[in-house]
């Protein structure tokens, strides 16, 4: 095959790419109550909103992805005051911080990635006005090693991993508890719903945004 191309010679400007990229990560309203923002943002928080400050690193969850927004909207609609919350695959801890703001009395966020936990700990420190941060525990662990029983279990993880850890997620939800299952691309939601309903869960709500889906499920 034959390809044509242009070759040009010139100087590359001395640009501080990190500073340039930061200009595009700006405060963003999510749901009815929250504003996700970088720690360096100087503008005041929008009236009537709670800030969640996220230092963007390698961990997932800056508030720009549809699944993160779906999870925050679902958490807002979940009675969390005085409840326990499990943040499975916590990434940046954005959802743990949202749960803390919403009044959860005990939160466990876990992830298999050590760097994610380090980023989550950093984000927890810069959100120390969100509530008593001692109510949040962050742990590097696999689902099988996590013990306990939680009123609300949230998992924003891709579908094939959700299949693999289904039994642990169900085990960790208390009877009568809520599971928020997200990370589902359009086309995955029905199969995932059936996969979880096969072990007795009941689907009570389905949310979607731009081809991404969330399932709210109840454990009998």
PDB file of C-alpha atoms in Angstrom, residues 26 31 36-38 42 45 52 60 73 77 90 98 119 127 135 155 167 169 182 199 208 216 218:
ATOM      1  CA  UNK A  26     -13.673  23.009  36.443  1.00  0.00           C
ATOM      2  CA  UNK A  31     -27.645  16.052  41.150  1.00  0.00           C
ATOM      3  CA  UNK A  36     -17.566  18.392  42.243  1.00  0.00           C
ATOM      4  CA  UNK A  37     -14.526  20.636  41.971  1.00  0.00           C
ATOM      5  CA  UNK A  38     -10.727  20.466  41.954  1.00  0.00           C
ATOM      6  CA  UNK A  42     -10.886  29.599  43.465  1.00  0.00           C
ATOM      7  CA  UNK A  45     -19.147  26.965  45.634  1.00  0.00           C
ATOM      8  CA  UNK A  52     -16.733  17.445  46.797  1.00  0.00           C
ATOM      9  CA  UNK A  60     -11.593   6.674  38.590  1.00  0.00           C
ATOM     10  CA  UNK A  73     -28.053  11.027  41.843  1.00  0.00           C
ATOM     11  CA  UNK A  77     -32.475   9.490  46.447  1.00  0.00           C
ATOM     12  CA  UNK A  90     -14.106   3.214  45.582  1.00  0.00           C
ATOM     13  CA  UNK A  98     -20.990  12.008  48.903  1.00  0.00           C
ATOM     14  CA  UNK A 119      -5.729   9.023  46.022  1.00  0.00           C
ATOM     15  CA  UNK A 127     -12.917  17.130  52.252  1.00  0.00           C
ATOM     16  CA  UNK A 135     -16.728   7.558  59.805  1.00  0.00           C
ATOM     17  CA  UNK A 155     -20.680  -0.718  42.914  1.00  0.00           C
ATOM     18  CA  UNK A 167     -22.163 -13.081  45.262  1.00  0.00           C
ATOM     19  CA  UNK A 169     -21.901  -7.805  46.768  1.00  0.00           C
ATOM     20  CA  UNK A 182     -23.681   0.861  37.834  1.00  0.00           C
ATOM     21  CA  UNK A 199     -30.038 -14.783  43.292  1.00  0.00           C
ATOM     22  CA  UNK A 208     -29.607   6.014  32.438  1.00  0.00           C
ATOM     23  CA  UNK A 216     -31.353   0.087  42.042  1.00  0.00           C
ATOM     24  CA  UNK A 218     -33.349  -4.555  46.917  1.00  0.00           C
TER      25      UNK A 218
END
